[in-house]
XYZ file of C-alpha atoms in Angstrom:
658
model
C 10.126 11.844 -5.476
C 6.873 11.337 -3.619
C 6.909 13.113 -0.251
C 6.310 11.405 3.082
C 2.977 12.624 4.478
C 1.934 11.986 8.102
C -1.694 11.194 8.841
C -2.378 11.987 12.521
C -4.887 14.004 14.542
C -1.991 15.107 16.769
C 0.715 17.628 16.079
C 4.165 17.466 17.751
C 4.381 18.878 21.281
C 6.892 21.661 21.995
C 9.481 19.150 23.235
C 8.929 16.813 20.249
C 9.095 19.701 17.750
C 12.391 20.866 19.300
C 13.894 17.350 19.066
C 12.717 16.987 15.431
C 14.176 20.371 14.408
C 17.534 19.582 16.076
C 17.851 16.095 14.547
C 16.881 17.320 11.060
C 19.371 20.221 11.283
C 22.102 17.805 12.466
C 21.530 15.395 9.535
C 21.391 18.232 6.999
C 24.628 19.713 8.324
C 26.376 16.455 7.395
C 26.514 14.593 10.739
C 26.472 10.830 10.196
C 25.353 9.826 13.736
C 22.824 11.417 16.087
C 21.061 10.196 19.243
C 17.534 10.853 20.516
C 17.446 10.365 24.286
C 13.729 10.140 24.912
C 12.162 9.130 28.221
C 9.559 6.363 28.272
C 6.147 7.657 27.183
C 7.477 10.837 25.532
C 6.214 9.834 22.073
C 9.567 8.861 20.507
C 7.777 7.005 17.675
C 5.880 10.168 16.687
C 9.151 12.117 16.787
C 10.769 9.505 14.504
C 7.832 9.828 12.072
C 8.211 13.613 11.955
C 11.978 13.326 11.380
C 11.284 11.051 8.373
C 8.684 13.512 7.040
C 11.023 16.525 7.351
C 14.103 14.786 5.920
C 12.023 13.085 3.197
C 14.536 10.216 2.995
C 13.898 6.487 2.473
C 14.222 5.016 5.969
C 15.196 1.708 7.548
C 14.009 1.274 11.164
C 15.802 -1.522 13.022
C 15.051 -3.014 16.404
C 16.179 -6.018 18.415
C 13.026 -8.106 18.678
C 10.091 -9.148 16.478
C 7.358 -8.045 18.907
C 8.679 -4.490 18.964
C 9.130 -4.579 15.159
C 5.471 -5.604 14.726
C 4.352 -2.773 17.049
C 6.440 -0.218 15.113
C 5.162 -1.516 11.758
C 1.543 -1.042 12.861
C 2.271 2.484 14.115
C 4.137 3.601 10.970
C 1.471 2.103 8.698
C -0.958 4.370 10.567
C 1.302 7.428 10.290
C 2.101 6.988 6.567
C -0.947 5.458 4.829
C -0.040 7.074 1.467
C 3.554 5.829 1.452
C 5.178 2.399 1.208
C 5.669 1.018 4.725
C 7.258 -2.454 4.643
C 8.085 -5.191 7.150
C 11.308 -7.205 6.995
C 11.954 -9.825 9.669
C 13.085 -13.443 9.571
C 10.495 -15.474 7.655
C 10.793 -18.526 9.913
C 8.134 -19.485 12.438
C 10.668 -22.032 13.597
C 14.340 -22.230 12.691
C 17.025 -24.665 13.699
C 20.290 -24.016 11.831
C 22.422 -26.943 10.701
C 25.245 -27.692 13.104
C 27.783 -30.395 13.928
C 28.964 -31.408 17.426
C 32.299 -33.252 16.884
C 32.545 -34.716 20.428
C 29.300 -36.624 19.931
C 29.651 -37.034 16.153
C 26.187 -35.504 15.986
C 24.998 -33.634 12.904
C 21.877 -31.520 13.418
C 20.053 -31.117 10.131
C 18.657 -27.691 9.277
C 14.986 -27.624 10.177
C 12.651 -24.751 9.593
C 9.049 -23.760 9.137
C 8.730 -20.853 6.715
C 5.915 -18.387 7.300
C 4.627 -17.641 3.795
C 3.146 -14.291 4.811
C 6.447 -13.074 6.267
C 8.235 -14.231 3.116
C 5.745 -12.202 1.059
C 6.372 -9.125 3.202
C 10.154 -9.488 2.730
C 9.777 -9.739 -1.042
C 7.386 -6.793 -0.978
C 10.063 -4.755 0.862
C 12.812 -5.431 -1.715
C 10.411 -4.918 -4.652
C 9.232 -1.560 -3.186
C 12.829 -0.407 -2.601
C 13.674 -0.997 -6.263
C 10.433 0.595 -7.523
C 9.713 3.581 -5.215
C 11.522 6.330 -3.293
C 9.037 6.812 -0.427
C 9.820 3.555 1.427
C 9.992 2.940 5.185
C 11.085 -0.578 6.167
C 10.689 -1.796 9.744
C 13.206 -4.600 10.265
C 14.729 -6.850 12.891
C 18.349 -8.082 12.909
C 17.348 -9.912 9.716
C 18.343 -6.760 7.783
C 21.993 -7.548 8.604
C 21.891 -10.995 6.981
C 23.005 -11.733 3.446
C 20.666 -11.268 0.460
C 21.110 -11.593 -3.285
C 22.673 -8.860 -5.433
C 20.041 -6.103 -5.989
C 21.384 -5.459 -9.501
C 20.966 -9.146 -10.417
C 17.506 -9.207 -8.804
C 16.495 -6.094 -10.745
C 17.907 -7.641 -13.934
C 15.456 -10.530 -13.581
C 12.318 -8.360 -13.657
C 9.717 -8.418 -16.398
C 8.186 -5.205 -17.753
C 4.683 -5.452 -19.192
C 2.990 -2.693 -21.157
C -0.227 -2.542 -23.198
C 0.668 -3.062 -26.855
C 4.066 -4.706 -26.185
C 4.742 -8.105 -27.752
C 5.746 -11.340 -26.022
C 6.178 -14.808 -27.375
C 4.057 -16.969 -25.058
C 6.789 -19.631 -25.057
C 9.415 -17.012 -24.017
C 7.147 -15.582 -21.305
C 6.380 -18.947 -19.715
C 10.063 -19.920 -19.706
C 10.996 -16.531 -18.209
C 8.384 -16.959 -15.443
C 9.901 -20.357 -14.553
C 13.407 -18.771 -14.513
C 12.045 -16.159 -12.067
C 10.943 -18.906 -9.672
C 7.233 -18.998 -10.571
C 5.530 -22.406 -10.880
C 2.746 -23.302 -13.263
C -0.361 -24.470 -11.396
C -3.640 -24.562 -13.290
C -5.510 -26.358 -10.475
C -4.733 -24.494 -7.285
C -3.637 -20.872 -7.652
C -1.388 -19.511 -4.877
C 1.419 -16.992 -4.399
C 4.387 -17.643 -6.690
C 2.151 -19.513 -9.205
C 0.945 -18.774 -12.716
C -1.808 -20.376 -14.795
C -2.622 -20.367 -18.499
C -6.051 -20.437 -20.119
C -5.808 -19.897 -23.888
C -4.700 -16.307 -24.507
C -5.029 -15.390 -20.828
C -2.144 -15.729 -18.339
C -2.715 -15.161 -14.598
C 0.340 -14.463 -12.437
C 0.217 -14.352 -8.623
C 3.285 -12.250 -7.609
C 5.073 -13.734 -4.598
C 4.911 -10.343 -2.832
C 1.182 -9.607 -3.380
C -1.383 -10.170 -0.654
C -4.765 -11.222 -2.112
C -4.450 -9.911 -5.671
C -3.147 -11.571 -8.806
C -2.309 -10.048 -12.147
C -4.032 -11.018 -15.415
C -2.642 -10.493 -18.951
C -4.902 -10.912 -21.975
C -3.153 -11.448 -25.328
C -4.267 -10.972 -28.888
C -1.776 -13.186 -30.700
C 1.612 -12.096 -29.227
C 0.402 -8.595 -28.327
C -0.766 -7.588 -24.828
C -4.337 -6.365 -25.256
C -5.409 -5.835 -21.624
C -3.917 -6.036 -18.114
C -5.634 -5.782 -14.787
C -5.471 -6.773 -11.123
C -7.616 -9.697 -10.069
C -9.179 -10.412 -6.662
C -7.991 -13.978 -5.967
C -10.856 -14.861 -3.635
C -13.637 -13.540 -5.867
C -11.826 -14.031 -9.210
C -13.060 -10.534 -10.156
C -11.309 -7.659 -11.908
C -10.334 -4.823 -9.497
C -8.387 -2.259 -11.572
C -6.886 -1.975 -15.050
C -3.214 -1.071 -15.506
C -1.204 0.119 -18.512
C 2.220 -0.854 -17.158
C 3.355 -3.522 -14.697
C 6.708 -4.648 -13.248
C 7.014 -8.271 -12.057
C 9.818 -9.242 -9.653
C 11.203 -12.775 -9.020
C 10.067 -15.026 -6.163
C 13.405 -14.865 -4.309
C 16.251 -12.389 -3.853
C 18.637 -15.240 -4.757
C 17.159 -15.858 -8.231
C 19.831 -15.175 -10.884
C 20.022 -15.059 -14.685
C 21.100 -17.962 -16.882
C 24.706 -16.751 -17.352
C 25.249 -16.120 -13.650
C 23.765 -19.561 -12.841
C 26.221 -21.243 -15.247
C 29.197 -19.432 -13.698
C 27.837 -20.301 -10.200
C 27.719 -24.024 -11.006
C 31.208 -23.872 -12.552
C 32.611 -22.030 -9.486
C 31.071 -24.548 -7.051
C 32.443 -27.482 -9.087
C 35.968 -26.018 -9.043
C 35.854 -25.336 -5.292
C 34.512 -28.843 -4.644
C 37.380 -30.372 -6.605
C 39.963 -28.372 -4.596
C 38.343 -29.192 -1.272
C 38.089 -32.918 -2.044
C 41.807 -32.949 -2.901
C 42.531 -31.162 0.417
C 40.597 -33.800 2.413
C 42.126 -36.734 0.500
C 45.667 -35.385 0.991
C 44.945 -35.044 4.717
C 43.578 -38.616 4.841
C 40.082 -37.357 5.753
C 38.157 -39.753 3.523
C 34.888 -39.631 5.520
C 34.772 -35.825 5.244
C 35.563 -36.018 1.510
C 32.781 -38.523 0.842
C 30.319 -36.518 2.941
C 31.073 -33.265 1.094
C 30.984 -34.911 -2.354
C 27.481 -36.355 -1.777
C 25.985 -33.140 -0.397
C 27.417 -30.708 -2.959
C 26.799 -32.913 -6.018
C 23.133 -33.205 -5.027
C 22.901 -29.398 -4.687
C 24.570 -28.957 -8.099
C 22.052 -31.314 -9.678
C 19.156 -29.310 -8.189
C 20.681 -25.984 -9.258
C 21.153 -27.228 -12.822
C 17.584 -28.545 -13.061
C 15.608 -25.842 -11.192
C 17.927 -22.906 -10.483
C 17.317 -23.451 -6.739
C 18.361 -25.872 -4.007
C 17.898 -26.300 -0.272
C 20.336 -23.996 1.525
C 21.078 -21.985 -1.666
C 22.217 -19.087 0.542
C 25.408 -21.119 1.310
C 26.483 -20.531 -2.289
C 25.692 -16.793 -2.092
C 29.275 -15.807 -2.987
C 28.968 -17.400 -6.419
C 25.391 -16.221 -6.972
C 26.409 -12.624 -6.295
C 29.809 -12.791 -8.020
C 31.624 -11.550 -4.917
C 35.208 -12.265 -3.833
C 36.070 -14.326 -0.705
C 35.669 -12.234 2.469
C 33.874 -9.405 0.661
C 30.956 -7.731 2.483
C 27.789 -9.671 1.543
C 24.806 -7.931 0.008
C 22.060 -7.099 2.494
C 18.922 -4.985 2.737
C 21.195 -1.917 3.004
C 22.326 -2.471 -0.605
C 18.711 -2.260 -1.803
C 18.565 1.185 -0.182
C 21.903 2.142 -1.712
C 21.042 0.860 -5.206
C 19.650 4.284 -6.200
C 22.682 6.195 -4.979
C 20.647 8.541 -2.724
C 20.890 9.367 0.987
C 18.845 7.240 3.361
C 18.211 7.147 7.096
C 18.732 4.224 9.515
C 16.894 4.522 12.844
C 18.092 2.061 15.518
C 15.298 1.786 18.087
C 16.142 0.745 21.671
C 19.780 1.145 20.630
C 21.112 0.192 24.089
C 19.969 -3.410 23.349
C 19.957 -3.486 19.531
C 23.589 -2.455 18.927
C 25.160 -5.039 21.301
C 22.943 -7.673 19.652
C 24.116 -6.665 16.158
C 27.716 -6.771 17.432
C 27.438 -10.388 18.586
C 25.797 -11.838 15.467
C 28.863 -12.434 13.302
C 30.962 -14.356 15.856
C 28.164 -16.814 16.725
C 27.409 -17.538 13.065
C 31.100 -17.923 12.171
C 31.856 -20.415 14.943
C 29.022 -22.746 13.857
C 29.916 -22.603 10.155
C 33.669 -23.176 10.677
C 32.861 -26.520 12.321
C 30.586 -27.480 9.382
C 33.356 -26.621 6.888
C 36.051 -28.460 8.864
C 34.073 -31.727 8.950
C 32.927 -31.720 5.329
C 29.326 -30.598 5.658
C 29.852 -27.369 3.727
C 32.353 -25.813 1.298
C 34.596 -23.008 2.703
C 32.631 -20.492 0.573
C 29.670 -21.067 2.962
C 31.573 -18.827 5.429
C 30.708 -15.892 3.150
C 27.004 -16.496 3.766
C 27.019 -14.457 6.935
C 25.551 -11.459 8.733
C 27.326 -8.122 8.497
C 30.209 -7.558 10.896
C 29.471 -4.717 13.255
C 32.015 -2.410 11.593
C 30.411 -3.088 8.192
C 26.998 -2.217 9.611
C 27.958 0.956 11.480
C 30.001 2.310 8.540
C 27.237 2.003 5.940
C 26.625 5.120 3.826
C 23.423 5.904 5.710
C 22.696 8.628 8.238
C 22.090 7.004 11.644
C 19.653 7.971 14.404
C 19.942 6.026 17.686
C 16.811 6.115 19.838
C 16.727 5.047 23.496
C 15.739 6.169 26.970
C 19.122 4.851 28.142
C 21.684 5.066 25.316
C 25.079 3.468 25.944
C 28.329 5.437 25.950
C 29.069 3.993 22.482
C 26.129 5.773 20.782
C 26.826 8.986 22.700
C 30.522 8.945 21.681
C 29.640 8.297 18.032
C 27.148 11.161 18.011
C 29.823 13.658 19.204
C 27.459 16.083 20.829
C 24.555 15.518 18.399
C 22.491 14.160 21.333
C 18.978 15.550 21.728
C 16.815 14.982 24.768
C 13.064 14.526 24.851
C 12.128 14.639 28.501
C 8.585 16.066 28.494
C 5.594 13.808 27.870
C 2.564 14.985 25.867
C 0.421 13.733 28.796
C 2.304 15.952 31.287
C 3.205 12.830 33.283
C 6.226 12.977 35.570
C 8.867 10.313 35.998
C 7.674 8.023 38.826
C 8.240 8.728 42.496
C 10.955 6.446 43.977
C 10.559 4.791 47.392
C 13.324 2.794 49.109
C 12.371 -0.038 51.486
C 14.336 -2.553 53.542
C 14.541 -5.908 51.725
C 14.256 -7.944 54.967
C 10.465 -7.978 54.862
C 10.022 -7.168 51.149
C 7.365 -9.796 50.465
C 5.071 -8.646 53.313
C 5.652 -4.910 52.687
C 4.822 -5.342 48.992
C 1.636 -7.246 49.879
C 0.382 -4.328 51.983
C 1.298 -1.773 49.286
C -0.330 -3.896 46.573
C -3.671 -3.996 48.427
C -3.811 -0.170 48.439
C -3.044 -0.011 44.697
C -5.653 -2.686 43.875
C -8.260 -0.798 45.904
C -7.732 2.162 43.493
C -8.360 -0.167 40.507
C -4.709 -0.066 39.371
C -2.127 -2.786 38.648
C 1.328 -3.846 39.867
C 4.435 -5.147 38.095
C 7.025 -6.992 40.166
C 10.514 -7.803 38.908
C 12.557 -10.548 40.609
C 15.912 -12.231 39.865
C 15.032 -15.882 39.134
C 12.258 -17.974 37.544
C 11.942 -19.962 40.765
C 11.345 -16.808 42.792
C 8.737 -15.569 40.274
C 6.825 -18.840 40.567
C 7.113 -19.123 44.366
C 6.146 -15.489 44.980
C 3.060 -15.756 42.756
C 2.029 -18.972 44.579
C 2.440 -17.238 47.976
C 0.400 -14.152 46.954
C -2.317 -16.377 45.475
C -2.689 -18.065 48.858
C -3.091 -14.593 50.418
C -5.984 -13.878 48.040
C -4.281 -11.648 45.427
C -5.004 -12.187 41.739
C -1.483 -12.719 40.419
C 0.401 -14.381 37.492
C 4.088 -14.844 36.633
C 5.819 -14.418 33.270
C 9.280 -15.632 32.207
C 11.165 -16.996 29.169
C 9.579 -20.487 29.380
C 6.236 -18.930 28.436
C 5.705 -18.589 24.681
C 4.951 -15.341 22.851
C 1.201 -15.959 22.505
C 0.786 -16.761 26.190
C 2.808 -13.642 27.129
C 0.438 -11.564 25.043
C -2.486 -13.174 26.914
C -0.875 -12.435 30.290
C -0.398 -8.749 29.442
C -3.974 -8.530 28.116
C -5.254 -10.177 31.297
C -3.369 -7.701 33.486
C -4.649 -4.699 31.529
C -8.256 -5.893 31.433
C -8.322 -6.612 35.178
C -8.454 -10.440 35.146
C -5.629 -10.179 37.682
C -3.887 -7.313 39.435
C -0.237 -8.294 39.626
C 2.296 -9.664 37.138
C 5.652 -11.015 38.352
C 8.534 -11.249 35.854
C 12.320 -11.141 35.499
C 13.658 -9.423 32.404
C 10.566 -9.452 30.219
C 9.122 -6.396 31.914
C 11.646 -3.901 30.595
C 11.544 -2.442 27.106
C 8.590 -1.785 24.928
C 5.764 -2.555 27.360
C 3.105 0.126 27.370
C 0.795 -0.487 30.344
C -1.107 2.658 31.442
C -3.017 0.698 34.116
C 0.200 -0.035 36.071
C 0.887 2.482 38.849
C 3.338 0.500 41.026
C 6.605 -1.127 40.001
C 8.297 -3.231 42.672
C 11.987 -4.086 42.191
C 12.915 -6.919 44.560
C 16.550 -7.134 45.690
C 17.403 -3.918 43.849
C 20.900 -3.881 45.372
C 21.990 -7.202 43.777
C 24.324 -5.563 41.262
C 24.466 -7.235 37.811
C 22.804 -7.186 34.376
C 19.256 -7.281 35.785
C 20.029 -4.488 38.249
C 22.322 -2.307 36.115
C 21.675 1.412 35.602
C 20.097 0.750 32.173
C 17.871 -2.082 33.433
C 16.694 -0.076 36.429
C 15.823 3.036 34.374
C 13.997 0.940 31.743
C 12.049 -0.944 34.442
C 11.130 2.292 36.245
C 9.860 3.669 32.936
C 6.973 1.169 32.989
C 5.420 3.264 35.810
C 5.590 6.494 33.800
C 2.238 5.933 32.053
C 0.089 6.445 35.127
C -0.537 9.644 37.090
C -0.009 7.710 40.380
C 3.227 6.091 39.121
C 5.552 4.853 41.894
C 8.638 2.634 42.022
C 9.537 0.809 45.209
C 13.097 -0.541 45.423
C 13.782 -3.142 48.083
C 17.406 -3.102 49.222
C 19.904 -3.166 52.130
C 22.250 -0.613 50.529
C 22.241 1.825 47.603
C 24.512 0.591 44.787
C 26.220 2.863 42.249
C 23.694 1.739 39.573
C 20.761 2.495 41.881
C 22.153 5.917 42.788
C 22.685 6.817 39.132
C 19.175 5.650 38.151
C 17.613 7.537 41.094
C 19.559 10.749 40.314
C 18.580 10.698 36.614
C 14.915 9.976 37.404
C 14.658 12.665 40.094
C 16.383 15.271 37.897
C 13.909 14.564 35.078
C 10.963 14.576 37.473
C 11.983 18.007 38.842
C 12.350 19.450 35.304
C 8.967 18.009 34.190
C 7.199 19.317 37.311
C 8.628 22.835 36.887
C 7.588 22.879 33.211
C 4.043 21.737 34.078
C 3.711 24.461 36.765
C 5.040 27.163 34.433
C 2.619 26.180 31.646
C -0.412 25.242 33.760
C -0.361 21.571 32.659
C -2.252 18.974 34.706
C -0.772 15.475 34.224
C -3.148 12.707 33.122
C -2.621 8.964 32.643
C -1.857 7.693 29.167
C -4.507 5.649 27.373
C -4.107 2.760 24.968
C -6.449 0.197 23.456
C -6.126 -3.366 24.715
C -4.658 -5.593 21.981
C -6.676 -8.372 20.412
C -6.057 -11.898 21.588
C -3.620 -13.952 19.521
C -5.172 -17.179 20.765
C -7.408 -19.226 18.528
C -10.170 -21.190 20.131
C -10.511 -24.832 19.116
C -12.188 -24.936 15.710
C -13.395 -21.833 13.933
C -16.999 -20.729 13.656
C -17.079 -21.816 10.032
C -15.767 -25.281 10.822
C -18.283 -25.736 13.639
C -21.061 -25.034 11.164
C -20.006 -28.013 9.062
C -19.005 -30.705 11.494
C -19.135 -33.619 9.010
C -16.687 -32.245 6.501
C -15.934 -35.556 4.711
C -19.551 -35.908 3.572
C -19.846 -32.273 2.592
C -20.054 -31.554 -1.167
C -16.796 -30.309 -2.699
C -18.399 -26.975 -3.636
C -19.367 -26.356 0.004
C -15.882 -27.213 1.204
C -14.475 -24.786 -1.391
C -16.693 -22.029 0.097
C -15.330 -22.785 3.576
C -11.728 -22.702 2.272
C -12.457 -19.362 0.605
C -13.800 -17.840 3.830
C -10.981 -19.284 5.953
C -8.451 -17.917 3.482
C -9.998 -14.459 3.812
C -9.740 -14.729 7.621
C -6.117 -15.884 7.283
C -5.181 -12.911 5.083
C -6.971 -10.505 7.464
C -5.068 -11.977 10.425
C -1.758 -11.714 8.564
C -2.481 -8.104 7.584
C -3.067 -7.334 11.273
C 0.334 -9.003 12.067
C -1.422 -11.819 13.983
C 0.855 -14.425 12.441
C 0.111 -17.181 14.961
C -3.617 -16.864 14.207
C -2.897 -16.805 10.456
C -0.716 -19.924 10.762
C -3.477 -21.812 12.628
C -5.989 -20.897 9.901
C -3.466 -21.928 7.220
C -3.225 -25.391 8.839
C -7.043 -25.707 8.880
C -7.138 -24.837 5.164
C -4.471 -27.473 4.445
C -6.575 -30.135 6.272
C -9.670 -29.216 4.260
C -7.817 -29.419 0.948
C -6.725 -32.970 1.724
C -10.368 -34.165 2.156
């Protein structure tokens, strides 16, 4: 097995090294669950990387949101450039699941916009897991959703080797069975093309490289990778493994048994509806399923194929569906699951099954789906938590659940490599909170630092920002009505100094790394509830722990139990950090971090502005523009700027229609 090798100019601090040694020893002693309690800014990601290196186990890192997953993917790609770091999140830019509302007799058709780059990354993850041992996959909740059987998926692969013989007719038919489409005109992912004795295949999980096979009769004479943009040879290979275009692709025999199983279930269900006098439901189900069967028979695929997953995988009713975990388990070796921000991620995983089940039961009851569609589901929480893996929960504020599971295997990481202390806490009367904050903000701004303010409602965020604007402060608000790209712009603007204050509600908690912020203001801190719970307060306070002048001001009339707990924990940590710094002669300094690139795309790209009259442009010129735009699109996708990549993809589509 290839070892995991970290590439970093840093080495673990004393506190990080201690946490790594303890976690590794715990896993090796046979403990299934362990928790890393690491304060904000203590370098938990670097600790996780060192744990992976020491254990040398394939690893699945799960988190609760896509933004955090993208951040982790970038970081781990940097830490492990020689290993296979993969990205596995939902491949939809937009997804509206099918649903039925009986009261209104309203059926909502499934609607989605698949991001091709994310689909490629998912396929790359499953292909890597079946091919290599040194794999780290960064995933969202998507890892808990059903996939095809890894054994069936692996059974559909093609092995190519110099000197081996293939009938061209067999090969082309096999490629079609694997989900590849012949396209001699426009070559894209999931396509193949034929030119005499040369076959080009563009694997669905490759980025900007295709694969060329040159035959002499039926014998493979040469194989090499091909740069798609330049159509130039990059490197020769002696062996090559090609995987299908979908995890749900199955062999001919399994497809026949799938169709037979669906037909039998349809017959039973139609009889059930007819006996119950539900003729509308029977007719509805008959039309939908027969169409799907026709598509499956002709192409091996249909829209919503995942609803027939039970038959495609050969599983029994109610059996645990296959998921990404099974691709890790397919080799029968130990693997590690790291749950990042576990205090949010685990409750989210727990709620997934019930929500999905409720929607699908209604669809089954009213004849939109067969009962077997209920087996196309996410993992139940018990199925997830009892997987064969070793688990590491990572959070600054783990819940009692993780701590109880870990049974004492809880390791703290309280010291920051920067020497920074937990922020100083100031309590102020909430009667004049708006005016008091204004005066405090002016002092912070004069030092060239920034302020985050957390309030309880959208209305208050908007009104407060309007009021401070009138008083001459540069301020913006951020809440859930603002899309992901705009949020990114707001955070960039705050960090770069376009404005000095950002007002939010719950979006200013986990995962934000803002070294320029030295003051956190928590308005109405004594209004007990989710937004002012112990966990929320500690996470919010943590945003001020990146700056040497970090302060938290809590506006309140009384001190609640949550506030007291958060204050006690913070002050205890601050005292410990200060004593350590004094004993070791450490001078705290603010963290530093590069400002992220903008995700916004200005109207029209530079290339398009150069050729304003595109209709009259010669086809060869337009092809050059498409080529350059495609390169930009792939670069943007590689940098995880999917919104930018999608905008470029749309421009390319417009040009191809001309």
